[in-house]
mmCIF file of C-alpha atoms and ligand atoms in Angstrom:
data_model
loop_
_atom_site.group_PDB
_atom_site.id
_atom_site.type_symbol
_atom_site.label_atom_id
_atom_site.label_comp_id
_atom_site.label_asym_id
_atom_site.label_seq_id
_atom_site.Cartn_x
_atom_site.Cartn_y
_atom_site.Cartn_z
ATOM 1 C CA MET A 27 -139.670 -106.949 8.135
ATOM 2 C CA THR A 28 -139.194 -103.126 7.471
ATOM 3 C CA GLU A 29 -136.928 -102.596 4.499
ATOM 4 C CA ARG A 30 -133.568 -101.365 5.086
ATOM 5 C CA ILE A 31 -131.339 -98.935 3.206
ATOM 6 C CA VAL A 32 -127.551 -98.205 3.407
ATOM 7 C CA LEU A 33 -126.742 -94.545 2.858
ATOM 8 C CA ALA A 34 -123.278 -93.153 1.984
ATOM 9 C CA TYR A 35 -123.189 -90.530 4.653
ATOM 10 C CA SER A 36 -120.615 -87.651 4.796
ATOM 11 C CA GLY A 37 -121.902 -85.852 7.720
ATOM 12 C CA GLY A 38 -122.907 -82.784 5.751
ATOM 13 C CA LEU A 39 -126.226 -81.247 5.221
ATOM 14 C CA ASP A 40 -127.571 -82.917 2.188
ATOM 15 C CA THR A 41 -126.703 -86.537 3.367
ATOM 16 C CA SER A 42 -128.063 -85.643 7.035
ATOM 17 C CA VAL A 43 -131.309 -84.564 5.726
ATOM 18 C CA ALA A 44 -131.530 -87.658 3.265
ATOM 19 C CA ILE A 45 -131.601 -89.881 6.431
ATOM 20 C CA GLY A 46 -135.118 -88.620 7.425
ATOM 21 C CA TRP A 47 -136.026 -87.824 3.622
ATOM 22 C CA ILE A 48 -135.472 -91.327 2.418
ATOM 23 C CA GLY A 49 -137.330 -92.707 5.469
ATOM 24 C CA GLU A 50 -140.492 -90.602 4.755
ATOM 25 C CA ALA A 51 -140.336 -91.101 1.044
ATOM 26 C CA THR A 52 -140.006 -95.096 1.242
ATOM 27 C CA GLY A 53 -140.960 -96.187 4.835
ATOM 28 C CA ALA A 54 -137.413 -97.809 5.011
ATOM 29 C CA GLU A 55 -134.877 -97.760 7.903
ATOM 30 C CA VAL A 56 -131.697 -95.752 7.127
ATOM 31 C CA ILE A 57 -128.302 -97.269 8.063
ATOM 32 C CA ALA A 58 -125.645 -94.359 7.794
ATOM 33 C CA VAL A 59 -122.182 -95.567 6.597
ATOM 34 C CA ALA A 60 -119.384 -93.073 6.988
ATOM 35 C CA VAL A 61 -115.930 -93.954 5.362
ATOM 36 C CA ASP A 62 -112.676 -92.451 6.311
ATOM 37 C CA VAL A 63 -110.545 -92.035 3.089
ATOM 38 C CA GLY A 64 -108.106 -89.448 4.845
ATOM 39 C CA GLN A 65 -110.633 -86.380 4.277
ATOM 40 C CA GLY A 66 -109.764 -84.901 7.638
ATOM 41 C CA GLY A 67 -112.254 -82.570 9.496
ATOM 42 C CA GLU A 68 -114.532 -84.129 12.077
ATOM 43 C CA SER A 69 -113.900 -87.441 13.814
ATOM 44 C CA LEU A 70 -115.870 -90.579 12.857
ATOM 45 C CA GLU A 71 -117.562 -90.570 16.199
ATOM 46 C CA THR A 72 -118.827 -86.990 15.778
ATOM 47 C CA ILE A 73 -120.343 -88.100 12.614
ATOM 48 C CA ARG A 74 -121.694 -91.318 13.755
ATOM 49 C CA GLN A 75 -123.512 -89.386 16.453
ATOM 50 C CA ARG A 76 -124.753 -86.849 14.139
ATOM 51 C CA ALA A 77 -126.248 -89.644 11.870
ATOM 52 C CA LEU A 78 -128.008 -91.195 14.675
ATOM 53 C CA GLY A 79 -129.411 -87.718 15.773
ATOM 54 C CA CYS A 80 -130.728 -87.421 12.225
ATOM 55 C CA GLY A 81 -132.690 -90.718 12.689
ATOM 56 C CA ALA A 82 -130.462 -93.289 11.478
ATOM 57 C CA VAL A 83 -131.286 -96.657 13.080
ATOM 58 C CA GLU A 84 -127.767 -97.709 12.768
ATOM 59 C CA ALA A 85 -124.447 -95.889 12.013
ATOM 60 C CA TYR A 86 -121.323 -97.617 10.691
ATOM 61 C CA VAL A 87 -118.126 -95.827 10.365
ATOM 62 C CA ALA A 88 -114.993 -97.489 8.655
ATOM 63 C CA ASP A 89 -111.519 -96.212 9.015
ATOM 64 C CA ALA A 90 -110.405 -96.999 5.367
ATOM 65 C CA SER A 91 -107.487 -94.623 5.296
ATOM 66 C CA ASP A 92 -104.607 -97.125 5.101
ATOM 67 C CA GLU A 93 -106.850 -99.362 2.719
ATOM 68 C CA PHE A 94 -107.269 -96.299 0.514
ATOM 69 C CA ALA A 95 -103.751 -95.577 0.412
ATOM 70 C CA ASN A 96 -102.398 -98.966 -0.069
ATOM 71 C CA GLU A 97 -105.071 -100.341 -2.632
ATOM 72 C CA TYR A 98 -106.184 -97.210 -4.615
ATOM 73 C CA CYS A 99 -103.857 -94.492 -4.218
ATOM 74 C CA MET A 100 -100.720 -96.684 -4.902
ATOM 75 C CA PRO A 101 -102.186 -98.363 -8.130
ATOM 76 C CA ALA A 102 -102.907 -94.726 -9.373
ATOM 77 C CA LEU A 103 -99.192 -93.969 -8.650
ATOM 78 C CA LYS A 104 -98.051 -96.912 -10.510
ATOM 79 C CA ALA A 105 -100.206 -95.878 -13.540
ATOM 80 C CA ASN A 106 -98.943 -92.050 -13.142
ATOM 81 C CA ALA A 107 -102.827 -91.643 -13.413
ATOM 82 C CA LEU A 108 -103.649 -88.275 -14.555
ATOM 83 C CA TYR A 109 -107.039 -88.179 -16.459
ATOM 84 C CA GLN A 110 -106.618 -86.016 -19.572
ATOM 85 C CA GLY A 111 -103.164 -85.339 -18.650
ATOM 86 C CA HIS A 112 -103.942 -83.356 -15.483
ATOM 87 C CA TYR A 113 -106.458 -84.766 -12.828
ATOM 88 C CA PRO A 114 -105.046 -87.191 -10.499
ATOM 89 C CA LEU A 115 -108.356 -88.959 -9.980
ATOM 90 C CA VAL A 116 -108.936 -87.803 -6.482
ATOM 91 C CA SER A 117 -112.603 -88.512 -6.202
ATOM 92 C CA ALA A 118 -112.716 -91.166 -8.935
ATOM 93 C CA ILE A 119 -110.516 -93.578 -6.724
ATOM 94 C CA SER A 120 -112.300 -93.179 -3.594
ATOM 95 C CA ARG A 121 -115.693 -94.136 -4.899
ATOM 96 C CA PRO A 122 -114.798 -97.821 -5.134
ATOM 97 C CA VAL A 123 -113.479 -97.930 -1.760
ATOM 98 C CA ILE A 124 -116.545 -96.467 -0.292
ATOM 99 C CA VAL A 125 -118.744 -98.745 -2.354
ATOM 100 C CA LYS A 126 -116.809 -101.663 -0.873
ATOM 101 C CA HIS A 127 -117.783 -100.558 2.485
ATOM 102 C CA LEU A 128 -121.275 -99.770 1.642
ATOM 103 C CA VAL A 129 -121.783 -103.401 0.199
ATOM 104 C CA LYS A 130 -120.326 -104.890 3.271
ATOM 105 C CA ALA A 131 -122.446 -102.705 5.723
ATOM 106 C CA ALA A 132 -125.534 -103.714 3.267
ATOM 107 C CA ARG A 133 -124.797 -107.395 4.078
ATOM 108 C CA GLU A 134 -124.086 -106.875 7.694
ATOM 109 C CA PHE A 135 -127.273 -105.018 8.327
ATOM 110 C CA GLY A 136 -129.480 -106.894 5.788
ATOM 111 C CA ALA A 137 -130.187 -103.957 3.412
ATOM 112 C CA THR A 138 -131.609 -104.523 0.028
ATOM 113 C CA THR A 139 -130.871 -101.015 -1.236
ATOM 114 C CA VAL A 140 -128.055 -98.450 -1.268
ATOM 115 C CA ALA A 141 -128.473 -94.764 -1.282
ATOM 116 C CA HIS A 142 -125.843 -91.984 -2.093
ATOM 117 C CA GLY A 143 -126.030 -88.160 -2.264
ATOM 118 C CA CYS A 144 -124.838 -87.584 -5.942
ATOM 119 C CA THR A 145 -126.778 -85.316 -8.294
ATOM 120 C CA GLY A 146 -127.942 -86.801 -11.708
ATOM 121 C CA LYS A 147 -125.226 -84.608 -13.506
ATOM 122 C CA GLY A 148 -121.955 -85.787 -12.289
ATOM 123 C CA ASN A 149 -119.514 -88.753 -12.451
ATOM 124 C CA ASP A 150 -119.864 -89.947 -8.968
ATOM 125 C CA GLN A 151 -123.401 -91.422 -9.394
ATOM 126 C CA VAL A 152 -122.020 -93.624 -12.066
ATOM 127 C CA ARG A 153 -119.081 -94.679 -10.089
ATOM 128 C CA PHE A 154 -121.204 -95.558 -7.003
ATOM 129 C CA GLU A 155 -124.085 -97.417 -8.978
ATOM 130 C CA VAL A 156 -121.591 -99.233 -11.383
ATOM 131 C CA GLY A 157 -119.647 -100.361 -8.418
ATOM 132 C CA ILE A 158 -122.553 -101.509 -6.434
ATOM 133 C CA GLN A 159 -123.957 -103.489 -9.534
ATOM 134 C CA THR A 160 -120.566 -105.251 -9.667
ATOM 135 C CA LEU A 161 -119.908 -105.992 -5.956
ATOM 136 C CA GLY A 162 -123.578 -106.584 -4.976
ATOM 137 C CA PRO A 163 -125.708 -107.242 -8.061
ATOM 138 C CA ASP A 164 -128.685 -107.941 -6.049
ATOM 139 C CA LEU A 165 -128.673 -104.474 -4.395
ATOM 140 C CA LYS A 166 -130.874 -101.640 -5.596
ATOM 141 C CA CYS A 167 -129.644 -98.042 -5.849
ATOM 142 C CA ILE A 168 -131.389 -94.634 -4.899
ATOM 143 C CA ALA A 169 -130.108 -91.260 -4.983
ATOM 144 C CA PRO A 170 -132.393 -88.804 -3.058
ATOM 145 C CA VAL A 171 -131.127 -85.743 -4.503
ATOM 146 C CA ARG A 172 -131.525 -87.176 -8.042
ATOM 147 C CA ASP A 173 -134.449 -89.466 -7.697
ATOM 148 C CA LEU A 174 -136.593 -87.995 -4.697
ATOM 149 C CA ALA A 175 -136.396 -84.268 -5.376
ATOM 150 C CA LEU A 176 -134.195 -83.508 -2.609
ATOM 151 C CA THR A 177 -133.023 -80.029 -3.510
ATOM 152 C CA ARG A 178 -130.837 -77.816 -1.191
ATOM 153 C CA ASP A 179 -133.521 -75.406 -0.371
ATOM 154 C CA LYS A 180 -135.863 -78.333 0.661
ATOM 155 C CA ALA A 181 -132.650 -79.770 2.562
ATOM 156 C CA ILE A 182 -132.585 -76.593 4.607
ATOM 157 C CA ALA A 183 -136.086 -76.389 5.274
ATOM 158 C CA PHE A 184 -136.376 -79.955 6.208
ATOM 159 C CA ALA A 185 -133.392 -79.618 8.600
ATOM 160 C CA GLU A 186 -135.024 -76.648 10.199
ATOM 161 C CA GLU A 187 -138.593 -77.938 10.656
ATOM 162 C CA LYS A 188 -137.315 -81.197 12.133
ATOM 163 C CA GLY A 189 -134.635 -79.690 14.383
ATOM 164 C CA LEU A 190 -131.909 -81.855 12.961
ATOM 165 C CA PRO A 191 -128.511 -81.473 14.659
ATOM 166 C CA ILE A 192 -126.842 -79.852 11.661
ATOM 167 C CA GLU A 193 -125.623 -76.423 10.702
ATOM 168 C CA THR A 194 -127.997 -75.018 7.820
ATOM 169 C CA THR A 195 -126.972 -71.295 7.886
ATOM 170 C CA LYS A 196 -123.171 -71.725 6.578
ATOM 171 C CA LYS A 197 -123.486 -70.946 3.154
ATOM 172 C CA ASN A 198 -120.669 -72.553 1.080
ATOM 173 C CA PRO A 199 -121.281 -71.854 -2.658
ATOM 174 C CA TYR A 200 -118.705 -74.674 -3.588
ATOM 175 C CA SER A 201 -119.059 -78.341 -3.937
ATOM 176 C CA ILE A 202 -115.926 -80.010 -2.242
ATOM 177 C CA ASP A 203 -114.828 -83.502 -2.220
ATOM 178 C CA GLN A 204 -111.608 -84.407 -0.551
ATOM 179 C CA ASN A 205 -109.518 -87.155 0.817
ATOM 180 C CA VAL A 206 -105.769 -87.945 1.466
ATOM 181 C CA TRP A 207 -104.965 -88.054 -2.458
ATOM 182 C CA GLY A 208 -106.378 -84.471 -2.971
ATOM 183 C CA ARG A 209 -109.264 -82.130 -3.007
ATOM 184 C CA ALA A 210 -111.691 -81.083 -5.601
ATOM 185 C CA VAL A 211 -113.648 -77.858 -5.840
ATOM 186 C CA GLU A 212 -116.398 -76.985 -8.183
ATOM 187 C CA THR A 213 -119.609 -75.007 -8.854
ATOM 188 C CA GLY A 214 -120.414 -71.327 -7.978
ATOM 189 C CA TYR A 215 -118.260 -68.514 -9.222
ATOM 190 C CA LEU A 216 -115.803 -71.099 -10.807
ATOM 191 C CA GLU A 217 -118.560 -72.055 -13.206
ATOM 192 C CA ASP A 218 -117.477 -68.820 -15.405
ATOM 193 C CA ILE A 219 -114.408 -70.580 -16.818
ATOM 194 C CA TRP A 220 -112.647 -67.184 -17.129
ATOM 195 C CA ASN A 221 -112.918 -66.462 -13.360
ATOM 196 C CA ALA A 222 -109.472 -67.149 -11.735
ATOM 197 C CA PRO A 223 -109.975 -69.061 -8.440
ATOM 198 C CA THR A 224 -109.841 -66.900 -5.556
ATOM 199 C CA LYS A 225 -107.437 -67.715 -2.583
ATOM 200 C CA ASP A 226 -110.223 -68.921 -0.136
ATOM 201 C CA ILE A 227 -110.779 -72.015 -2.424
ATOM 202 C CA TYR A 228 -107.613 -73.699 -1.418
ATOM 203 C CA ASP A 229 -106.959 -75.714 1.671
ATOM 204 C CA TYR A 230 -104.330 -78.288 0.976
ATOM 205 C CA THR A 231 -102.003 -75.890 -0.533
ATOM 206 C CA ALA A 232 -100.359 -72.295 0.327
ATOM 207 C CA THR A 233 -100.057 -69.631 -2.300
ATOM 208 C CA PRO A 234 -96.911 -70.330 -4.402
ATOM 209 C CA GLU A 235 -96.265 -66.715 -4.722
ATOM 210 C CA PHE A 236 -94.890 -66.452 -1.149
ATOM 211 C CA PRO A 237 -93.089 -69.526 -0.682
ATOM 212 C CA PRO A 238 -90.926 -70.602 2.162
ATOM 213 C CA ALA A 239 -87.299 -71.558 1.644
ATOM 214 C CA PRO A 240 -86.859 -74.405 -0.963
ATOM 215 C CA ASP A 241 -87.508 -77.720 0.502
ATOM 216 C CA GLU A 242 -85.335 -80.663 -0.854
ATOM 217 C CA VAL A 243 -86.701 -83.882 -0.453
ATOM 218 C CA ILE A 244 -85.617 -87.608 -1.009
ATOM 219 C CA ILE A 245 -88.299 -90.151 -1.946
ATOM 220 C CA SER A 246 -87.096 -93.836 -1.847
ATOM 221 C CA PHE A 247 -89.291 -96.348 -3.855
ATOM 222 C CA GLU A 248 -89.329 -100.097 -3.957
ATOM 223 C CA ALA A 249 -91.254 -101.586 -6.940
ATOM 224 C CA GLY A 250 -93.122 -98.437 -7.483
ATOM 225 C CA ILE A 251 -94.263 -97.793 -3.951
ATOM 226 C CA PRO A 252 -92.767 -95.174 -1.686
ATOM 227 C CA VAL A 253 -91.181 -96.606 1.267
ATOM 228 C CA ALA A 254 -89.097 -93.946 2.913
ATOM 229 C CA ILE A 255 -88.750 -89.903 2.838
ATOM 230 C CA ASP A 256 -85.380 -88.486 3.764
ATOM 231 C CA GLY A 257 -84.325 -92.160 4.812
ATOM 232 C CA VAL A 258 -87.239 -92.452 7.237
ATOM 233 C CA LYS A 259 -89.442 -95.477 6.620
ATOM 234 C CA VAL A 260 -93.084 -94.609 5.763
ATOM 235 C CA THR A 261 -96.255 -96.327 4.807
ATOM 236 C CA PRO A 262 -98.029 -95.266 1.657
ATOM 237 C CA LEU A 263 -100.393 -93.151 3.843
ATOM 238 C CA GLN A 264 -97.531 -91.585 5.708
ATOM 239 C CA ALA A 265 -95.708 -90.894 2.502
ATOM 240 C CA ILE A 266 -98.948 -89.124 0.909
ATOM 241 C CA LYS A 267 -99.569 -87.187 4.222
ATOM 242 C CA GLU A 268 -95.907 -86.053 4.690
ATOM 243 C CA LEU A 269 -95.757 -84.819 1.201
ATOM 244 C CA ASN A 270 -99.281 -83.147 1.371
ATOM 245 C CA ARG A 271 -97.815 -81.180 4.082
ATOM 246 C CA ARG A 272 -94.235 -80.376 2.708
ATOM 247 C CA ALA A 273 -95.388 -79.849 -1.094
ATOM 248 C CA GLY A 274 -98.546 -78.233 0.012
ATOM 249 C CA ALA A 275 -96.482 -75.571 1.983
ATOM 250 C CA GLN A 276 -94.668 -74.884 -1.315
ATOM 251 C CA GLY A 277 -97.994 -74.487 -3.387
ATOM 252 C CA VAL A 278 -97.247 -77.641 -5.318
ATOM 253 C CA GLY A 279 -100.186 -79.496 -6.925
ATOM 254 C CA ARG A 280 -102.736 -76.702 -7.830
ATOM 255 C CA ILE A 281 -104.644 -77.831 -10.734
ATOM 256 C CA ASP A 282 -107.314 -75.709 -12.737
ATOM 257 C CA VAL A 283 -109.021 -77.642 -15.632
ATOM 258 C CA VAL A 284 -112.153 -77.729 -17.696
ATOM 259 C CA GLU A 285 -112.545 -81.616 -17.965
ATOM 260 C CA ASP A 286 -114.914 -84.047 -19.990
ATOM 261 C CA ARG A 287 -117.280 -85.600 -17.657
ATOM 262 C CA LEU A 288 -118.684 -89.221 -18.439
ATOM 263 C CA VAL A 289 -122.293 -87.715 -18.832
ATOM 264 C CA GLY A 290 -121.072 -85.367 -21.689
ATOM 265 C CA ILE A 291 -120.706 -82.141 -19.954
ATOM 266 C CA LYS A 292 -117.459 -80.107 -19.771
ATOM 267 C CA SER A 293 -117.000 -79.078 -16.116
ATOM 268 C CA ARG A 294 -114.608 -76.555 -14.453
ATOM 269 C CA GLU A 295 -112.591 -78.158 -11.659
ATOM 270 C CA ILE A 296 -110.150 -76.837 -9.221
ATOM 271 C CA TYR A 297 -107.905 -79.606 -7.780
ATOM 272 C CA GLU A 298 -105.064 -79.518 -5.237
ATOM 273 C CA ALA A 299 -103.214 -82.599 -4.606
ATOM 274 C CA PRO A 300 -99.659 -81.655 -3.440
ATOM 275 C CA GLY A 301 -98.789 -85.171 -2.053
ATOM 276 C CA ALA A 302 -100.031 -87.029 -5.232
ATOM 277 C CA MET A 303 -98.329 -84.599 -7.563
ATOM 278 C CA ALA A 304 -95.237 -84.724 -5.907
ATOM 279 C CA LEU A 305 -95.124 -88.573 -5.744
ATOM 280 C CA ILE A 306 -96.386 -88.898 -9.462
ATOM 281 C CA THR A 307 -93.369 -86.697 -10.548
ATOM 282 C CA ALA A 308 -90.931 -88.597 -8.510
ATOM 283 C CA HIS A 309 -92.162 -92.021 -9.514
ATOM 284 C CA LYS A 310 -92.247 -90.988 -13.321
ATOM 285 C CA HIS A 311 -88.578 -89.912 -13.164
ATOM 286 C CA LEU A 312 -87.587 -93.101 -11.524
ATOM 287 C CA GLU A 313 -89.439 -95.042 -14.096
ATOM 288 C CA ASP A 314 -87.421 -92.875 -16.682
ATOM 289 C CA ILE A 315 -84.163 -94.660 -15.476
ATOM 290 C CA THR A 316 -85.526 -97.935 -14.615
ATOM 291 C CA VAL A 317 -88.137 -99.020 -17.306
ATOM 292 C CA GLU A 318 -87.019 -100.052 -20.784
ATOM 293 C CA ARG A 319 -87.985 -97.695 -23.614
ATOM 294 C CA GLU A 320 -90.558 -99.801 -25.509
ATOM 295 C CA GLN A 321 -92.053 -101.037 -22.044
ATOM 296 C CA ALA A 322 -92.132 -97.318 -20.943
ATOM 297 C CA ARG A 323 -93.637 -96.005 -24.226
ATOM 298 C CA PHE A 324 -96.390 -98.668 -24.100
ATOM 299 C CA LYS A 325 -97.124 -97.912 -20.463
ATOM 300 C CA ALA A 326 -97.744 -94.319 -20.985
ATOM 301 C CA THR A 327 -100.687 -95.440 -23.416
ATOM 302 C CA VAL A 328 -101.798 -98.078 -20.617
ATOM 303 C CA GLY A 329 -101.690 -95.397 -18.006
ATOM 304 C CA GLN A 330 -103.920 -93.186 -20.004
ATOM 305 C CA ARG A 331 -106.409 -95.973 -20.721
ATOM 306 C CA TRP A 332 -106.307 -96.876 -17.136
ATOM 307 C CA SER A 333 -107.135 -93.359 -16.029
ATOM 308 C CA GLU A 334 -110.185 -93.164 -18.376
ATOM 309 C CA LEU A 335 -111.504 -96.311 -17.194
ATOM 310 C CA VAL A 336 -111.224 -95.319 -13.516
ATOM 311 C CA TYR A 337 -112.574 -92.002 -14.223
ATOM 312 C CA ASP A 338 -115.634 -93.610 -15.957
ATOM 313 C CA GLY A 339 -116.512 -95.769 -13.194
ATOM 314 C CA GLN A 340 -114.978 -98.967 -14.280
ATOM 315 C CA TRP A 341 -112.823 -99.621 -11.199
ATOM 316 C CA PHE A 342 -113.921 -103.271 -10.966
ATOM 317 C CA SER A 343 -114.035 -103.923 -14.631
ATOM 318 C CA PRO A 344 -112.130 -106.803 -16.326
ATOM 319 C CA LEU A 345 -110.127 -104.566 -18.572
ATOM 320 C CA LYS A 346 -109.079 -102.394 -15.622
ATOM 321 C CA ARG A 347 -107.919 -105.691 -13.757
ATOM 322 C CA SER A 348 -105.929 -106.757 -16.914
ATOM 323 C CA LEU A 349 -104.174 -103.244 -17.272
ATOM 324 C CA ASP A 350 -103.516 -103.556 -13.564
ATOM 325 C CA ALA A 351 -101.507 -106.748 -14.254
ATOM 326 C CA PHE A 352 -99.599 -105.079 -16.943
ATOM 327 C CA ILE A 353 -98.769 -102.050 -14.785
ATOM 328 C CA GLU A 354 -97.708 -104.353 -11.920
ATOM 329 C CA ASP A 355 -95.301 -106.116 -14.239
ATOM 330 C CA THR A 356 -93.523 -102.963 -15.375
ATOM 331 C CA GLN A 357 -92.924 -101.981 -11.568
ATOM 332 C CA ARG A 358 -90.583 -104.757 -10.931
ATOM 333 C CA TYR A 359 -87.332 -102.622 -11.169
ATOM 334 C CA VAL A 360 -88.840 -99.337 -10.038
ATOM 335 C CA SER A 361 -86.763 -99.019 -7.024
ATOM 336 C CA GLY A 362 -84.391 -96.374 -6.063
ATOM 337 C CA ASP A 363 -84.313 -92.690 -4.715
ATOM 338 C CA ILE A 364 -85.418 -89.550 -6.335
ATOM 339 C CA ARG A 365 -84.229 -86.154 -4.964
ATOM 340 C CA MET A 366 -86.546 -83.156 -5.558
ATOM 341 C CA THR A 367 -86.640 -79.707 -4.780
ATOM 342 C CA LEU A 368 -90.113 -78.306 -3.723
ATOM 343 C CA HIS A 369 -90.666 -74.680 -4.313
ATOM 344 C CA GLY A 370 -92.721 -71.985 -5.720
ATOM 345 C CA GLY A 371 -95.548 -74.234 -6.864
ATOM 346 C CA GLN A 372 -92.964 -76.672 -8.451
ATOM 347 C CA ALA A 373 -91.826 -80.131 -7.624
ATOM 348 C CA ILE A 374 -88.340 -80.466 -9.696
ATOM 349 C CA VAL A 375 -86.188 -83.495 -9.660
ATOM 350 C CA ASN A 376 -82.612 -82.887 -9.516
ATOM 351 C CA GLY A 377 -81.097 -86.372 -8.708
ATOM 352 C CA ARG A 378 -81.765 -89.943 -9.019
ATOM 353 C CA ARG A 379 -80.001 -93.342 -8.128
ATOM 354 C CA SER A 380 -81.131 -96.862 -8.374
ATOM 355 C CA GLU A 381 -79.457 -100.370 -8.075
ATOM 356 C CA THR A 382 -81.823 -101.294 -10.915
ATOM 357 C CA SER A 383 -81.122 -98.507 -13.277
ATOM 358 C CA LEU A 384 -80.642 -98.908 -17.048
ATOM 359 C CA TYR A 385 -78.747 -95.753 -17.161
ATOM 360 C CA ASP A 386 -75.084 -96.839 -18.303
ATOM 361 C CA PHE A 387 -72.498 -93.901 -17.744
ATOM 362 C CA ASP A 388 -70.013 -95.526 -20.113
ATOM 363 C CA LEU A 389 -72.615 -95.713 -22.843
ATOM 364 C CA ALA A 390 -73.940 -92.372 -22.290
ATOM 365 C CA THR A 391 -70.788 -90.353 -21.614
ATOM 366 C CA TYR A 392 -68.912 -88.201 -24.230
ATOM 367 C CA ASP A 393 -65.816 -88.259 -22.297
ATOM 368 C CA THR A 394 -63.008 -90.681 -22.490
ATOM 369 C CA GLY A 395 -64.023 -94.201 -21.285
ATOM 370 C CA ASP A 396 -66.819 -94.210 -23.899
ATOM 371 C CA THR A 397 -67.754 -97.911 -24.587
ATOM 372 C CA PHE A 398 -70.266 -96.891 -27.401
ATOM 373 C CA ASP A 399 -68.814 -97.738 -30.753
ATOM 374 C CA GLN A 400 -70.104 -94.661 -32.949
ATOM 375 C CA SER A 401 -69.193 -96.487 -36.290
ATOM 376 C CA MET A 402 -72.483 -98.743 -35.888
ATOM 377 C CA ALA A 403 -74.597 -95.595 -36.046
ATOM 378 C CA ARG A 404 -74.062 -95.065 -39.933
ATOM 379 C CA GLY A 405 -75.492 -98.524 -41.051
ATOM 380 C CA PHE A 406 -78.346 -98.169 -38.414
ATOM 381 C CA ILE A 407 -79.411 -94.894 -39.625
ATOM 382 C CA GLU A 408 -79.217 -96.091 -43.267
ATOM 383 C CA LEU A 409 -81.656 -99.110 -42.510
ATOM 384 C CA TRP A 410 -83.896 -97.203 -40.101
ATOM 385 C CA GLY A 411 -84.664 -94.580 -42.713
ATOM 386 C CA MET A 412 -84.995 -97.101 -45.699
ATOM 387 C CA SER A 413 -88.686 -97.671 -45.562
ATOM 388 C CA ALA A 414 -89.629 -93.922 -45.635
ATOM 389 C CA LYS A 415 -86.788 -93.433 -48.414
ATOM 390 C CA VAL A 416 -88.517 -96.196 -50.683
ATOM 391 C CA ALA A 417 -91.895 -94.664 -50.220
ATOM 392 C CA SER A 418 -90.774 -91.083 -50.999
ATOM 393 C CA LYS A 419 -89.045 -92.464 -54.235
ATOM 394 C CA ARG A 420 -92.287 -93.905 -55.240
ATOM 395 C CA ASP A 421 -94.316 -90.750 -54.376
ATOM 396 C CA LEU A 422 -91.825 -88.763 -56.659
ATOM 397 C CA ARG A 423 -92.409 -91.387 -59.496
ATOM 398 C CA VAL A 424 -96.176 -91.307 -59.400
ATOM 399 C CA ASP A 425 -97.133 -87.869 -58.174
ATOM 400 C CA GLY A 426 -93.887 -85.934 -59.298
ATOM 401 C CA LYS A 427 -93.622 -84.361 -55.912
HETATM 402 N N1 LIG B 518 -114.933 -83.884 -11.467
HETATM 403 C C1 LIG B 518 -114.423 -84.815 -10.379
HETATM 404 C C2 LIG B 518 -114.549 -86.272 -10.705
HETATM 405 O O1 LIG B 518 -115.362 -86.519 -11.290
HETATM 406 C C3 LIG B 518 -114.437 -84.490 -8.972
HETATM 407 C C4 LIG B 518 -115.921 -84.615 -8.488
HETATM 408 C C5 LIG B 518 -115.920 -84.118 -7.103
HETATM 409 N N2 LIG B 518 -117.078 -84.089 -6.495
HETATM 410 C C6 LIG B 518 -117.623 -83.207 -5.804
HETATM 411 N N3 LIG B 518 -118.880 -83.334 -5.220
HETATM 412 N N4 LIG B 518 -117.025 -82.111 -5.865
HETATM 413 O O2 LIG B 518 -113.876 -87.067 -10.283
#
């Protein structure tokens, strides 16, 4: 029986050419798998037909947009996940859901190998292959760009020679990856890290210098998940989409960073994630009133570690699963409403209310009605400073300073 290879297919030039290229290099049949993670653009059916037109024996398309929002974006939101304090893990969280569907398709169509279009320099190859190793340990992995010398020039020549139904003339100097959680743009002119991004790079966000009138929004959460916007019930996918639109119109969620890749390279990335950044901001502010101090401090560390694991391709790892359990436990009382103004590139919280709040007006107030007994503070401070005071006396005795 002819060997079968399942290919992660985007519909773009490289993966379209990869179908025939893999076929010629290995003699295997290629099954194209396209996964909708809310990236927008062409319909799945158009992409399916193109895969078949490029020589795929089967084309499998999966609408995973709700699955992606519920099972990947929401955990990232609960973790307030920002890699290196900036990047909301847009591409990093999409790879595991794509992997899930690749492995599913491999089983369905009897494939022994999974292929993807990543280069040998990035994080995504690691995320795909570690994910596949975990979910389908018997499956082999191959990357035509990395392993079969499929360069961009060769891809264009191959497409033209075979008359593939794909545009080869449109020259986009950027490498772009996008889904409902955001959009990542790299390479080209941006590789000079002193160059400011030009306007044409952006798609999810409008220029914040010319904002429309401020937009006030109320986001309601239940146990860490957005459930309504301005009182209208929403699913997680709808919440992200609605905020992509409204925060995007105000230029919220533009990010320009040099980040540490897993393979040891520092790389310049431009992201735009209006919905994700608005949601993370609102969620964090709701946690500020509903999560107890020590739990909140520890959770910040856990969230950072969670982000690193996910960035590093460890979505399906035991440690990530354990951290998920901790984060889930902290979300029990993260319910309530956050009011925020979206304007001029910023999402600024200006009101919060919650039935499960730890904010106690009578303790906090400086007005009459104060229930806080200020006389307790003296003794507390005395004891709190004791340890450092004892040490400082010793320092003076021993070192004379
Ligand atoms: N650097 C980001 C990450 O590793 C984004 C990668 C996006 N991929 C792309 N082909 N532009 O998650």
